[in-house]
Amino acid sequence: MNYEAIYYLKDIDRLNDAELSQLLSLFKKENDILLFAILEENLKYESEETSRYLCSLKYYMGDDWIFPHLKPSFLEFKKILWYRTDTTKFIQKVVSLDHLFRSVVLENGDSIENAKYVFYVIETIDSKVLCIAAKSIEDFNTCILPKITKFDQSLPILNQL
């Protein structure tokens, strides 16, 4: 995927899981879906019930790497399960299970490579940062940025770390 920009929302660890799930929901338009990723092999560490549930929500399974940084060599032959999250409550549950999540927003039915937004969380010395790779700077500035500002004016949005 070609990204026009990467934005960084600092200090997201001050948001609770409900607020973070609401923030992620701001990126979805009417026909968009929010997918989260888990390595297929990590499903064995989940309860059987959770593993079955996540697999039932499968949107795509593959080894495509869509993140802006290079794919780590230890992930070279690993499959990634991308699963749907349809409600803010379920997004909240997923975020509470994995605070260093990876997710995407794309149009329902589209391929992972065409994601409009790619999210991943990193930890810095003093906080957690939500990294947002945007396919369109214009869409981010006209549609998303005003929503984020209305949601929480104090969230620092940076173009670089």
Short mmCIF file of C-alpha atoms in Angstrom, two decimals:
data_model
loop_
_atom_site.label_atom_id
_atom_site.label_comp_id
_atom_site.label_asym_id
_atom_site.label_seq_id
_atom_site.Cartn_x
_atom_site.Cartn_y
_atom_site.Cartn_z
CA MET A 1 0.00 0.00 0.00
CA ASN A 2 1.21 3.48 -0.78
CA TYR A 3 0.70 5.91 2.06
CA GLU A 4 0.56 9.64 1.51
CA ALA A 5 1.27 10.32 5.17
CA ILE A 6 1.79 8.82 8.59
CA TYR A 7 0.35 10.61 11.61
CA TYR A 8 1.17 10.00 15.25
CA LEU A 9 -1.27 10.45 18.11
CA LYS A 10 0.81 10.68 21.27
CA ASP A 11 -0.24 9.80 24.79
CA ILE A 12 -3.05 7.45 23.81
CA ASP A 13 -2.42 5.53 27.02
CA ARG A 14 -4.30 8.30 28.82
CA LEU A 15 -7.43 7.17 26.96
CA ASN A 16 -9.37 4.30 28.45
CA ASP A 17 -10.34 1.36 26.23
CA ALA A 18 -13.82 2.75 25.56
CA GLU A 19 -12.39 6.12 24.46
CA LEU A 20 -9.78 4.46 22.25
CA SER A 21 -12.43 2.31 20.58
CA GLN A 22 -14.53 5.44 19.95
CA LEU A 23 -11.49 7.15 18.46
CA LEU A 24 -10.88 4.25 16.06
CA SER A 25 -14.56 4.25 15.08
CA LEU A 26 -14.20 7.84 13.87
CA PHE A 27 -12.24 6.58 10.86
CA LYS A 28 -15.06 4.43 9.51
CA LYS A 29 -17.44 5.74 6.90
CA GLU A 30 -20.80 4.20 6.07
CA ASN A 31 -19.56 1.25 4.00
CA ASP A 32 -16.25 0.79 5.83
CA ILE A 33 -15.16 -1.94 8.21
CA LEU A 34 -12.52 -2.06 10.92
CA LEU A 35 -10.35 -5.15 10.98
CA PHE A 36 -7.87 -6.26 13.61
CA ALA A 37 -4.91 -8.57 13.12
CA ILE A 38 -3.61 -11.53 15.06
CA LEU A 39 -0.90 -13.97 14.07
CA GLU A 40 -2.49 -17.32 13.31
CA GLU A 41 -0.01 -19.10 15.55
CA ASN A 42 -0.93 -16.83 18.49
CA LEU A 43 -4.47 -18.16 18.47
CA LYS A 44 -3.17 -21.16 20.43
CA TYR A 45 -2.52 -18.81 23.37
CA GLU A 46 -6.15 -17.72 23.43
CA SER A 47 -8.90 -19.72 25.06
CA GLU A 48 -10.56 -22.21 22.73
CA GLU A 49 -13.72 -20.12 22.87
CA THR A 50 -11.90 -16.88 21.96
CA SER A 51 -9.91 -18.59 19.21
CA ARG A 52 -13.07 -20.05 17.65
CA TYR A 53 -14.82 -16.70 17.95
CA LEU A 54 -12.02 -14.78 16.23
CA CYS A 55 -11.86 -17.36 13.45
CA SER A 56 -15.62 -17.02 12.96
CA LEU A 57 -15.07 -13.29 12.31
CA LYS A 58 -12.34 -13.94 9.73
CA TYR A 59 -12.26 -11.49 6.86
CA TYR A 60 -8.93 -12.57 5.40
CA MET A 61 -5.98 -14.81 6.22
CA GLY A 62 -2.64 -14.30 4.53
CA ASP A 63 0.96 -13.23 4.90
CA ASP A 64 0.61 -9.85 3.16
CA TRP A 65 2.52 -7.11 4.98
CA ILE A 66 0.75 -3.76 4.62
CA PHE A 67 2.51 -1.79 7.33
CA PRO A 68 4.86 1.06 6.40
CA HIS A 69 7.89 -0.44 8.12
CA LEU A 70 9.77 -3.50 6.90
CA LYS A 71 8.39 -6.89 7.76
CA PRO A 72 10.41 -8.42 10.60
CA SER A 73 12.23 -11.57 9.51
CA PHE A 74 10.66 -13.65 12.29
CA LEU A 75 7.27 -13.02 10.63
CA GLU A 76 8.44 -14.08 7.18
CA PHE A 77 6.31 -17.22 6.91
CA LYS A 78 3.59 -16.37 9.42
CA LYS A 79 -0.07 -16.07 8.52
CA ILE A 80 -2.08 -13.11 9.78
CA LEU A 81 -5.76 -13.48 10.58
CA TRP A 82 -7.69 -10.27 9.91
CA TYR A 83 -11.03 -10.30 11.68
CA ARG A 84 -14.00 -7.95 11.69
CA THR A 85 -15.11 -5.80 14.57
CA ASP A 86 -18.63 -4.57 14.00
CA THR A 87 -19.43 -2.73 17.21
CA THR A 88 -17.67 -0.18 19.39
CA LYS A 89 -18.13 -2.56 22.32
CA PHE A 90 -16.27 -5.35 20.49
CA ILE A 91 -13.53 -2.91 19.42
CA GLN A 92 -13.19 -2.01 23.09
CA LYS A 93 -12.82 -5.69 24.02
CA VAL A 94 -10.15 -6.25 21.36
CA VAL A 95 -8.20 -3.16 22.43
CA SER A 96 -8.33 -4.28 26.07
CA LEU A 97 -6.85 -7.67 25.10
CA ASP A 98 -4.01 -6.20 23.03
CA HIS A 99 -2.89 -2.67 23.76
CA LEU A 100 -0.25 -2.92 20.98
CA PHE A 101 -2.85 -3.77 18.33
CA ARG A 102 -2.68 -3.54 14.56
CA SER A 103 -5.78 -2.76 12.55
CA VAL A 104 -7.08 -1.30 9.30
CA VAL A 105 -10.08 0.52 7.92
CA LEU A 106 -11.20 -0.45 4.45
CA GLU A 107 -14.30 -0.52 2.35
CA ASN A 108 -16.37 -3.64 2.99
CA GLY A 109 -15.45 -6.25 0.39
CA ASP A 110 -12.13 -4.63 -0.54
CA SER A 111 -8.72 -6.23 -0.14
CA ILE A 112 -6.37 -5.57 2.75
CA GLU A 113 -3.88 -3.91 0.39
CA ASN A 114 -6.44 -1.18 -0.33
CA ALA A 115 -6.87 -0.16 3.31
CA LYS A 116 -7.70 3.51 3.73
CA TYR A 117 -6.05 3.65 7.14
CA VAL A 118 -3.57 1.36 8.85
CA PHE A 119 -3.13 1.62 12.63
CA TYR A 120 -0.42 0.26 14.87
CA VAL A 121 0.61 1.15 18.39
CA ILE A 122 4.19 1.68 19.49
CA GLU A 123 5.66 2.41 22.88
CA THR A 124 8.05 5.27 23.45
CA ILE A 125 9.98 5.96 26.62
CA ASP A 126 7.14 7.96 28.11
CA SER A 127 3.92 6.92 26.37
CA LYS A 128 2.08 4.87 23.78
CA VAL A 129 1.63 6.30 20.31
CA LEU A 130 -1.08 5.43 17.79
CA CYS A 131 0.52 5.46 14.34
CA ILE A 132 -1.89 6.10 11.48
CA ALA A 133 -0.82 5.46 7.90
CA ALA A 134 -3.25 7.31 5.62
CA LYS A 135 -3.87 6.51 1.99
CA SER A 136 -5.16 10.05 1.42
CA ILE A 137 -3.94 13.21 3.15
CA GLU A 138 -6.99 15.03 1.83
CA ASP A 139 -9.41 12.52 3.39
CA PHE A 140 -7.55 12.66 6.69
CA ASN A 141 -7.52 16.48 6.78
CA THR A 142 -11.09 17.05 5.62
CA CYS A 143 -12.95 14.10 7.16
CA ILE A 144 -10.95 12.62 10.02
CA LEU A 145 -9.00 15.47 11.60
CA PRO A 146 -12.14 17.51 12.43
CA LYS A 147 -13.68 14.42 14.07
CA ILE A 148 -10.56 13.81 16.16
CA THR A 149 -10.41 17.46 17.19
CA LYS A 150 -14.06 17.39 18.20
CA PHE A 151 -13.52 14.11 20.05
CA ASP A 152 -10.50 15.38 22.05
CA GLN A 153 -8.79 18.69 21.31
CA SER A 154 -5.89 17.83 23.58
CA LEU A 155 -4.69 14.82 21.55
CA PRO A 156 -1.36 15.77 20.01
CA ILE A 157 -1.33 14.81 16.31
CA LEU A 158 2.15 14.87 14.84
CA ASN A 159 3.63 14.31 11.38
CA GLN A 160 6.78 12.84 12.91
CA LEU A 161 7.94 11.51 16.24
#
